[in-house]
Short mmCIF file of C-alpha atoms and ligand atoms in Angstrom, two decimals:
data_model
loop_
_atom_site.label_atom_id
_atom_site.label_comp_id
_atom_site.label_asym_id
_atom_site.label_seq_id
_atom_site.Cartn_x
_atom_site.Cartn_y
_atom_site.Cartn_z
CA UNK F 1 0.00 0.00 0.00
CA UNK F 2 1.32 3.42 -0.90
CA UNK F 3 1.14 5.89 1.96
CA UNK F 4 0.73 9.54 0.96
CA UNK F 5 2.61 12.01 3.16
CA UNK F 6 1.25 15.34 4.39
CA UNK F 7 3.20 18.50 3.60
CA UNK F 8 4.29 18.60 7.26
CA UNK F 9 5.59 15.04 7.02
CA UNK F 10 7.50 15.89 3.85
CA UNK F 11 9.13 18.80 5.67
CA UNK F 12 10.15 16.37 8.43
CA UNK F 13 11.54 13.98 5.82
CA UNK F 14 13.53 16.88 4.37
CA UNK F 15 15.12 17.45 7.78
CA UNK F 16 16.11 13.77 7.98
CA UNK F 17 17.32 13.97 4.39
CA UNK F 18 19.65 16.85 5.21
CA UNK F 19 21.45 14.62 7.72
CA UNK F 20 21.99 12.04 4.98
CA UNK F 21 23.31 14.76 2.67
CA UNK F 22 25.70 16.01 5.34
CA UNK F 23 26.94 12.48 6.05
CA UNK F 24 27.59 11.79 2.36
CA UNK F 25 29.41 15.11 1.95
CA UNK F 26 31.59 14.34 4.98
CA UNK F 27 32.36 10.81 3.77
CA UNK F 28 33.25 12.02 0.30
CA UNK F 29 35.57 14.64 1.76
CA UNK F 30 37.26 12.04 3.97
CA UNK F 31 37.63 9.43 1.21
CA UNK F 32 41.21 9.40 -0.02
CA UNK F 33 43.94 6.96 -0.98
CA UNK F 34 44.87 4.95 2.12
CA UNK F 35 41.65 5.63 4.03
CA UNK F 36 39.76 2.48 5.06
CA UNK F 37 36.09 1.79 4.46
CA UNK F 38 35.59 1.32 8.22
CA UNK F 39 37.02 4.81 8.76
CA UNK F 40 34.47 6.20 6.29
CA UNK F 41 31.71 4.42 8.23
CA UNK F 42 32.97 6.12 11.39
CA UNK F 43 32.78 9.53 9.65
CA UNK F 44 29.12 8.90 8.79
CA UNK F 45 28.35 7.64 12.32
CA UNK F 46 29.78 10.86 13.71
CA UNK F 47 27.50 13.00 11.52
CA UNK F 48 24.41 10.94 12.47
CA UNK F 49 25.31 11.10 16.17
CA UNK F 50 25.87 14.85 15.98
CA UNK F 51 22.43 15.36 14.41
CA UNK F 52 20.69 13.07 16.91
CA UNK F 53 19.76 10.70 14.08
CA UNK F 54 19.86 6.90 13.99
CA UNK F 55 20.73 4.60 11.11
CA UNK F 56 18.10 2.56 9.28
CA UNK F 57 20.98 0.53 7.77
CA UNK F 58 22.56 -0.61 11.04
CA UNK F 59 21.08 -3.96 12.06
CA UNK F 60 18.90 -4.14 8.94
CA UNK F 61 18.27 -7.73 7.94
CA UNK F 62 16.18 -8.45 4.84
CA UNK F 63 15.30 -12.05 4.06
CA UNK F 64 18.33 -12.61 1.78
CA UNK F 65 20.88 -11.44 4.35
CA UNK F 66 22.85 -13.96 6.41
CA UNK F 67 23.69 -11.37 9.08
CA UNK F 68 22.25 -7.99 10.11
CA UNK F 69 23.96 -5.11 8.26
CA UNK F 70 26.83 -4.01 10.55
CA UNK F 71 27.35 -0.39 9.43
CA UNK F 72 25.60 2.95 8.75
CA UNK F 73 26.83 3.19 5.14
CA UNK F 74 27.21 0.77 2.29
CA UNK F 75 30.64 1.03 0.66
CA UNK F 76 30.66 -0.55 -2.79
CA UNK F 77 34.06 -0.36 -4.49
CA UNK F 78 34.81 -1.02 -8.20
CA UNK F 79 32.94 -4.19 -9.26
CA UNK F 80 30.67 -3.98 -6.20
CA UNK F 81 27.32 -2.53 -7.27
CA UNK F 82 25.48 -1.93 -3.97
CA UNK F 83 25.23 -3.21 -0.36
CA UNK F 84 28.99 -3.40 0.22
CA UNK F 85 29.93 -3.86 3.88
CA UNK F 86 32.65 -1.49 5.16
CA UNK F 87 35.85 -3.43 5.86
CA UNK F 88 39.48 -2.67 6.67
CA UNK F 89 40.13 -2.32 2.90
CA UNK F 90 42.12 0.84 2.25
CA UNK F 91 41.18 2.87 -0.81
CA UNK F 92 43.59 2.82 -3.73
CA UNK F 93 44.36 5.33 -6.44
CA UNK F 94 41.60 5.23 -9.07
CA UNK F 95 39.04 3.26 -7.03
CA UNK F 96 35.41 3.87 -7.95
CA UNK F 97 33.52 4.19 -4.67
CA UNK F 98 29.76 4.17 -4.16
CA UNK F 99 28.49 5.26 -0.76
CA UNK F 100 24.88 4.68 0.27
CA UNK F 101 23.63 6.25 3.49
CA UNK F 102 20.39 6.49 5.41
CA UNK F 103 19.29 8.46 8.46
CA UNK F 104 16.23 8.35 10.67
CA UNK F 105 15.26 11.50 12.52
CA UNK F 106 12.03 12.07 14.46
CA UNK F 107 10.61 8.90 12.94
CA UNK F 108 11.29 9.82 9.30
CA UNK F 109 13.88 8.30 7.00
CA UNK F 110 16.11 9.64 4.21
CA UNK F 111 18.16 7.48 1.81
CA UNK F 112 20.74 8.66 -0.72
CA UNK F 113 23.87 7.50 -2.53
CA UNK F 114 26.82 8.94 -4.43
CA UNK F 115 29.61 7.52 -6.55
CA UNK F 116 33.03 9.10 -7.00
CA UNK F 117 36.65 8.34 -7.78
CA UNK F 118 39.48 8.37 -5.27
CA UNK F 119 42.74 9.72 -6.65
CA UNK F 120 43.32 9.86 -10.40
CA UNK F 121 40.16 9.05 -12.38
CA UNK F 122 39.93 7.01 -15.57
CA UNK F 123 37.78 8.64 -18.29
CA UNK F 124 35.61 5.51 -18.55
CA UNK F 125 34.77 5.72 -14.83
CA UNK F 126 33.93 9.41 -15.04
CA UNK F 127 31.57 8.68 -17.92
CA UNK F 128 29.90 5.89 -15.92
CA UNK F 129 29.35 8.12 -12.89
CA UNK F 130 28.20 11.06 -15.00
CA UNK F 131 25.66 8.79 -16.70
CA UNK F 132 24.38 7.52 -13.34
CA UNK F 133 23.85 11.10 -12.22
CA UNK F 134 22.16 11.98 -15.49
CA UNK F 135 19.86 8.94 -15.18
CA UNK F 136 18.98 9.98 -11.63
CA UNK F 137 18.24 13.54 -12.76
CA UNK F 138 16.02 12.23 -15.58
CA UNK F 139 14.18 9.96 -13.14
CA UNK F 140 13.59 12.87 -10.79
CA UNK F 141 12.41 15.07 -13.65
CA UNK F 142 9.83 12.41 -14.54
CA UNK F 143 8.60 12.23 -10.92
CA UNK F 144 5.68 14.59 -11.46
CA UNK F 145 1.96 14.42 -10.79
CA UNK F 146 0.24 13.09 -13.91
CA UNK F 147 3.06 10.71 -14.78
CA UNK F 148 3.26 7.05 -13.76
CA UNK F 149 6.01 4.94 -12.22
CA UNK F 150 6.78 3.55 -15.67
CA UNK F 151 7.70 7.05 -16.81
CA UNK F 152 10.38 7.28 -14.11
CA UNK F 153 11.66 3.79 -14.94
CA UNK F 154 11.68 4.54 -18.65
CA UNK F 155 13.58 7.81 -18.18
CA UNK F 156 16.29 6.05 -16.15
CA UNK F 157 16.54 2.96 -18.33
CA UNK F 158 16.71 4.87 -21.60
CA UNK F 159 19.77 6.83 -20.50
CA UNK F 160 21.57 3.75 -19.11
CA UNK F 161 20.95 1.64 -22.21
CA UNK F 162 21.80 4.45 -24.66
CA UNK F 163 25.20 4.70 -22.98
CA UNK F 164 25.68 0.93 -23.32
CA UNK F 165 25.51 0.07 -19.61
CA UNK F 166 23.87 -2.89 -17.90
CA UNK F 167 21.11 -2.64 -15.30
CA UNK F 168 20.91 -5.20 -12.45
CA UNK F 169 17.44 -6.70 -12.66
CA UNK F 170 15.40 -6.89 -9.48
CA UNK F 171 17.05 -3.95 -7.73
CA UNK F 172 15.91 -0.34 -7.84
CA UNK F 173 14.13 2.44 -6.01
CA UNK F 174 11.32 2.27 -3.48
CA UNK F 175 8.75 4.18 -1.50
CA UNK F 176 10.14 5.66 1.72
CA UNK F 177 8.81 7.41 4.79
CA UNK F 178 8.59 6.08 8.32
CA UNK F 179 10.39 3.01 7.02
CA UNK F 180 13.28 2.88 4.57
CA UNK F 181 11.55 0.48 2.18
CA UNK F 182 7.88 1.09 1.50
CA UNK F 183 5.64 0.55 -1.51
CA UNK F 184 5.87 1.11 -4.40
CA UNK F 185 8.94 -0.34 -6.16
CA UNK F 186 10.60 2.03 -8.63
CA UNK F 187 12.35 -0.09 -11.28
CA UNK F 188 15.31 1.28 -13.22
CA UNK F 189 13.83 0.22 -16.52
CA UNK F 190 10.25 0.12 -17.75
CA UNK F 191 7.58 1.21 -20.16
CA UNK F 192 6.28 4.78 -20.23
CA UNK F 193 2.66 5.36 -19.30
CA UNK F 194 2.49 2.15 -17.24
CA UNK F 195 2.21 1.50 -13.54
CA UNK F 196 0.89 3.43 -10.60
CA UNK F 197 -0.06 7.09 -11.21
CA UNK F 198 2.14 9.54 -9.28
CA UNK F 199 0.33 11.67 -6.73
CA UNK F 200 1.07 14.64 -4.50
CA UNK F 201 2.49 13.32 -1.23
CA UNK F 202 4.29 10.25 -2.55
CA UNK F 203 7.85 9.95 -1.28
CA UNK F 204 10.23 7.70 -3.18
CA UNK F 205 13.91 6.85 -3.41
CA UNK F 206 15.11 6.87 -7.02
CA UNK F 207 18.36 4.97 -7.49
CA UNK F 208 19.87 3.99 -10.84
CA UNK F 209 22.62 1.34 -10.71
CA UNK F 210 24.80 1.09 -13.82
CA UNK F 211 27.11 -1.74 -14.84
CA UNK F 212 29.96 -0.65 -17.12
CA UNK F 213 30.30 -4.03 -18.83
CA UNK F 214 26.85 -3.74 -20.39
CA UNK F 215 25.63 -7.06 -18.97
CA UNK F 216 22.81 -7.15 -16.45
CA UNK F 217 24.31 -10.04 -14.47
CA UNK F 218 25.28 -9.83 -10.82
CA UNK F 219 25.89 -12.16 -7.91
CA UNK F 220 26.17 -11.92 -4.15
CA UNK F 221 29.71 -11.97 -2.81
CA UNK F 222 30.80 -14.35 -0.05
CA UNK F 223 29.58 -11.99 2.67
CA UNK F 224 26.00 -12.54 1.44
CA UNK F 225 25.41 -8.80 1.16
CA UNK F 226 27.63 -7.22 -1.51
CA UNK F 227 26.27 -7.40 -5.05
CA UNK F 228 29.03 -7.68 -7.64
CA UNK F 229 29.03 -7.58 -11.42
CA UNK F 230 29.42 -10.99 -13.06
CA UNK F 231 31.92 -9.72 -15.63
CA UNK F 232 34.07 -7.87 -13.07
CA UNK F 233 33.29 -4.51 -14.67
CA UNK F 234 32.84 -1.45 -12.51
CA UNK F 235 29.46 -0.19 -11.31
CA UNK F 236 28.04 3.17 -10.23
CA UNK F 237 25.06 4.05 -8.04
CA UNK F 238 23.28 7.37 -7.50
CA UNK F 239 20.25 7.97 -5.29
CA UNK F 240 18.03 10.68 -3.90
CA UNK F 241 14.91 10.63 -1.76
CA UNK F 242 12.29 12.69 -3.59
CA UNK F 243 8.80 13.93 -2.72
CA UNK F 244 6.28 14.22 -5.52
CA UNK F 245 4.35 17.45 -5.10
CA UNK F 246 1.90 19.53 -7.08
CA UNK F 247 4.68 22.05 -7.69
CA UNK F 248 7.13 19.40 -8.92
CA UNK F 249 9.65 16.95 -7.50
CA UNK F 250 11.34 18.02 -4.28
CA UNK F 251 14.74 16.47 -3.52
CA UNK F 252 14.79 15.69 0.21
CA UNK F 253 18.43 14.56 0.40
CA UNK F 254 20.06 17.59 -1.24
CA UNK F 255 23.76 18.05 -0.64
MG1 MG R 301 20.20 3.88 -0.44
MG1 MG R 302 17.29 3.15 -1.44
#
């Protein structure tokens, strides 16, 4: 069931979303060659603590997961697509890093992700990240009253496919509010004009995931959480929490 949020609730979600934005900005600033993924998790924990927010990631255990998620950010490096668990791994020159972060404040949740390069970037990686951001922007632009979920999915998928990238099937965006994952699902590929009509008060996380190798295949790594590309190619992820309003999409996790 899709729960519509009041304008007051959307304002509260914006406040939670700002904490996510601050955490991602701090993590990105701290990410450098030689810095460990666990140290980046600590940076995000500090921002959440300082804001009086809790983490919807920490302890999260969906049905597929062998253990509760042990961190407040997902750190997905190079061929990891999403859901990477922070480890002692120290970032190397040219690593492509995706950071996903959530925050819960006053009972409302925000969810957002960024991808970036540590050290000297390769042109192919910059193109991948730029395309992920462009797909996210197109998805947000399509998140307007009068459109349907398929219009968002189509906008995202068209950009990813035109650039020659793969899309992991079965993973994508979601409704969000008091819980991190609510109805509806927001696929990263679909047919325009199909699916649920978008209404004022819907809050959704839009999150394209792009696979540089062009294949859609992925598998879970040995930790049971991290999704990796089957062909070993790099992946990028971009996400914002967005409210659909009569005056247009409102990004709740601005940075
Ligand atoms: Mg996320
Ligand atoms: Mg999400």
